mmCIF file with all atom_site columns, C-alpha atoms in Angstrom:
data_model
loop_
_atom_site.group_PDB
_atom_site.id
_atom_site.type_symbol
_atom_site.label_atom_id
_atom_site.label_alt_id
_atom_site.label_comp_id
_atom_site.label_asym_id
_atom_site.label_entity_id
_atom_site.label_seq_id
_atom_site.pdbx_PDB_ins_code
_atom_site.Cartn_x
_atom_site.Cartn_y
_atom_site.Cartn_z
_atom_site.occupancy
_atom_site.B_iso_or_equiv
_atom_site.pdbx_formal_charge
_atom_site.auth_seq_id
_atom_site.auth_comp_id
_atom_site.auth_asym_id
_atom_site.auth_atom_id
_atom_site.pdbx_PDB_model_num
ATOM 1  C CA . ASN A 1 1  ? 44.607 176.821 88.613 1.00 50.00 ? 24 ASN A CA 1
ATOM 2  C CA . LEU A 1 2  ? 45.162 180.189 90.271 1.00 56.00 ? 25 LEU A CA 1
ATOM 3  C CA . THR A 1 3  ? 42.500 181.304 92.747 1.00 57.00 ? 26 THR A CA 1
ATOM 4  C CA . GLY A 1 4  ? 42.346 183.824 95.541 1.00 61.00 ? 27 GLY A CA 1
ATOM 5  C CA . ALA A 1 5  ? 40.320 186.574 97.131 1.00 66.00 ? 28 ALA A CA 1
ATOM 6  C CA . GLY A 1 6  ? 41.974 189.971 97.089 1.00 71.00 ? 29 GLY A CA 1
ATOM 7  C CA . ALA A 1 7  ? 45.285 188.673 95.739 1.00 74.00 ? 30 ALA A CA 1
ATOM 8  C CA . SER A 1 8  ? 46.847 190.313 92.697 1.00 80.00 ? 31 SER A CA 1
ATOM 9  C CA . VAL A 1 9  ? 49.049 188.636 90.105 1.00 83.00 ? 32 VAL A CA 1
ATOM 10 C CA . THR A 1 10 ? 52.062 190.503 88.699 1.00 87.00 ? 33 THR A CA 1
ATOM 11 C CA . LYS A 1 11 ? 54.149 189.344 85.762 1.00 88.00 ? 34 LYS A CA 1
ATOM 12 C CA . SER A 1 12 ? 57.605 190.928 85.701 1.00 89.00 ? 35 SER A CA 1
ATOM 13 C CA . GLY A 1 13 ? 60.883 189.965 84.100 1.00 90.00 ? 36 GLY A CA 1
ATOM 14 C CA . THR A 1 14 ? 61.581 189.512 80.408 1.00 91.00 ? 37 THR A CA 1
ATOM 15 C CA . GLY A 1 15 ? 60.403 185.907 80.100 1.00 92.00 ? 38 GLY A CA 1
ATOM 16 C CA . THR A 1 16 ? 57.031 184.417 79.236 1.00 92.00 ? 39 THR A CA 1
ATOM 17 C CA . ALA A 1 17 ? 54.433 183.032 81.662 1.00 88.00 ? 40 ALA A CA 1
ATOM 18 C CA . GLN A 1 18 ? 51.270 181.213 80.642 1.00 86.00 ? 41 GLN A CA 1
ATOM 19 C CA . PHE A 1 19 ? 47.855 180.447 82.162 1.00 79.00 ? 42 PHE A CA 1
ATOM 20 C CA . THR A 1 20 ? 46.405 177.305 80.576 1.00 73.00 ? 43 THR A CA 1
ATOM 21 C CA . THR A 1 21 ? 43.730 176.312 83.104 1.00 69.00 ? 44 THR A CA 1
ATOM 22 C CA . GLN A 1 22 ? 40.804 178.111 84.684 1.00 69.00 ? 45 GLN A CA 1
ATOM 23 C CA . SER A 1 23 ? 41.969 180.886 87.007 1.00 69.00 ? 46 SER A CA 1
ATOM 24 C CA . THR A 1 24 ? 39.790 183.064 89.203 1.00 69.00 ? 47 THR A CA 1
ATOM 25 C CA . PHE A 1 25 ? 41.076 185.741 91.551 1.00 69.00 ? 48 PHE A CA 1
ATOM 26 C CA . THR A 1 26 ? 39.712 189.097 92.673 1.00 74.00 ? 49 THR A CA 1
ATOM 27 C CA . GLY A 1 27 ? 42.826 191.263 92.604 1.00 78.00 ? 50 GLY A CA 1
ATOM 28 C CA . ALA A 1 28 ? 44.380 193.037 89.658 1.00 83.00 ? 51 ALA A CA 1
ATOM 29 C CA . LEU A 1 29 ? 46.370 191.359 86.897 1.00 84.00 ? 52 LEU A CA 1
ATOM 30 C CA . ASN A 1 30 ? 49.567 193.356 86.270 1.00 88.00 ? 53 ASN A CA 1
ATOM 31 C CA . VAL A 1 31 ? 51.836 192.709 83.292 1.00 90.00 ? 54 VAL A CA 1
ATOM 32 C CA . ASN A 1 32 ? 54.898 194.890 83.838 1.00 91.00 ? 55 ASN A CA 1
ATOM 33 C CA . GLU A 1 33 ? 57.510 193.129 81.694 1.00 92.00 ? 56 GLU A CA 1
ATOM 34 C CA . GLY A 1 34 ? 57.719 190.208 79.328 1.00 93.00 ? 57 GLY A CA 1
ATOM 35 C CA . ARG A 1 35 ? 54.693 188.347 78.014 1.00 92.00 ? 58 ARG A CA 1
ATOM 36 C CA . LEU A 1 36 ? 51.742 186.750 79.798 1.00 87.00 ? 59 LEU A CA 1
ATOM 37 C CA . ILE A 1 37 ? 49.819 184.282 77.651 1.00 86.00 ? 60 ILE A CA 1
ATOM 38 C CA . VAL A 1 38 ? 46.272 183.248 78.524 1.00 80.00 ? 61 VAL A CA 1
ATOM 39 C CA . SER A 1 39 ? 45.339 180.128 76.532 1.00 77.00 ? 62 SER A CA 1
ATOM 40 C CA . SER A 1 40 ? 41.943 178.522 76.334 1.00 68.00 ? 63 SER A CA 1
ATOM 41 C CA . ALA A 1 41 ? 41.175 175.509 74.182 1.00 60.00 ? 64 ALA A CA 1
ATOM 42 C CA . THR A 1 42 ? 37.686 175.253 75.676 1.00 55.00 ? 65 THR A CA 1
ATOM 43 C CA . ALA A 1 43 ? 35.223 177.617 77.322 1.00 52.00 ? 66 ALA A CA 1
ATOM 44 C CA . SER A 1 44 ? 35.950 176.004 80.712 1.00 51.00 ? 67 SER A CA 1
ATOM 45 C CA . ASN A 1 45 ? 39.553 177.296 80.719 1.00 50.00 ? 68 ASN A CA 1
ATOM 46 C CA . ASP A 1 46 ? 38.601 180.913 81.347 1.00 58.00 ? 69 ASP A CA 1
ATOM 47 C CA . LEU A 1 47 ? 40.545 183.612 83.149 1.00 60.00 ? 70 LEU A CA 1
ATOM 48 C CA . ASN A 1 48 ? 37.884 185.308 85.267 1.00 63.00 ? 71 ASN A CA 1
ATOM 49 C CA . LEU A 1 49 ? 38.996 188.671 86.599 1.00 62.00 ? 72 LEU A CA 1
ATOM 50 C CA . ALA A 1 50 ? 37.017 190.688 89.114 1.00 66.00 ? 73 ALA A CA 1
ATOM 51 C CA . SER A 1 51 ? 39.390 193.643 88.979 1.00 74.00 ? 74 SER A CA 1
ATOM 52 C CA . ALA A 1 52 ? 41.667 195.605 86.636 1.00 83.00 ? 75 ALA A CA 1
ATOM 53 C CA . VAL A 1 53 ? 44.131 194.423 84.034 1.00 85.00 ? 76 VAL A CA 1
ATOM 54 C CA . ASN A 1 54 ? 47.146 196.749 84.067 1.00 88.00 ? 77 ASN A CA 1
ATOM 55 C CA . LEU A 1 55 ? 49.725 196.781 81.271 1.00 91.00 ? 78 LEU A CA 1
ATOM 56 C CA . GLY A 1 56 ? 52.853 198.514 82.559 1.00 91.00 ? 79 GLY A CA 1
ATOM 57 C CA . GLY A 1 57 ? 55.211 197.740 79.704 1.00 91.00 ? 80 GLY A CA 1
ATOM 58 C CA . GLY A 1 58 ? 54.515 194.028 79.227 1.00 90.00 ? 81 GLY A CA 1
ATOM 59 C CA . ILE A 1 59 ? 52.396 192.154 76.716 1.00 91.00 ? 82 ILE A CA 1
ATOM 60 C CA . LEU A 1 60 ? 49.153 190.307 77.443 1.00 87.00 ? 83 LEU A CA 1
ATOM 61 C CA . GLU A 1 61 ? 48.381 187.687 74.795 1.00 87.00 ? 84 GLU A CA 1
ATOM 62 C CA . ILE A 1 62 ? 44.968 186.007 74.712 1.00 81.00 ? 85 ILE A CA 1
ATOM 63 C CA . ASN A 1 63 ? 44.638 182.785 72.712 1.00 78.00 ? 86 ASN A CA 1
ATOM 64 C CA . ALA A 1 64 ? 41.472 180.760 72.315 1.00 72.00 ? 87 ALA A CA 1
ATOM 65 C CA . ASN A 1 65 ? 40.365 178.254 69.727 1.00 67.00 ? 88 ASN A CA 1
ATOM 66 C CA . PHE A 1 66 ? 38.323 181.036 68.110 1.00 58.00 ? 89 PHE A CA 1
ATOM 67 C CA . PHE A 1 67 ? 40.318 184.183 68.945 1.00 61.00 ? 90 PHE A CA 1
ATOM 68 C CA . SER A 1 68 ? 43.909 185.406 69.285 1.00 59.00 ? 91 SER A CA 1
ATOM 69 C CA . LYS A 1 69 ? 45.013 188.930 70.246 1.00 61.00 ? 92 LYS A CA 1
ATOM 70 C CA . SER A 1 70 ? 48.025 190.593 71.869 1.00 64.00 ? 93 SER A CA 1
ATOM 71 C CA . PHE A 1 71 ? 47.820 193.810 73.890 1.00 65.00 ? 94 PHE A CA 1
ATOM 72 C CA . ASN A 1 72 ? 50.679 196.057 74.957 1.00 68.00 ? 95 ASN A CA 1
#
């Protein structure tokens, strides 16, 4: 669970990171390198963003039991 007011999350480096539980924060989500996977088996495991999602060379992959899509 990742929560925070005003805090941003930045994924850098060539590896893979994954969110698998509900995460709510109000800063930007930055994917600069590598892959960030957001997985949700149920509707309660949402990634709720109150700000921008910035892709600066990395890949954002969204997986749910009804949907799968990668963005780069």
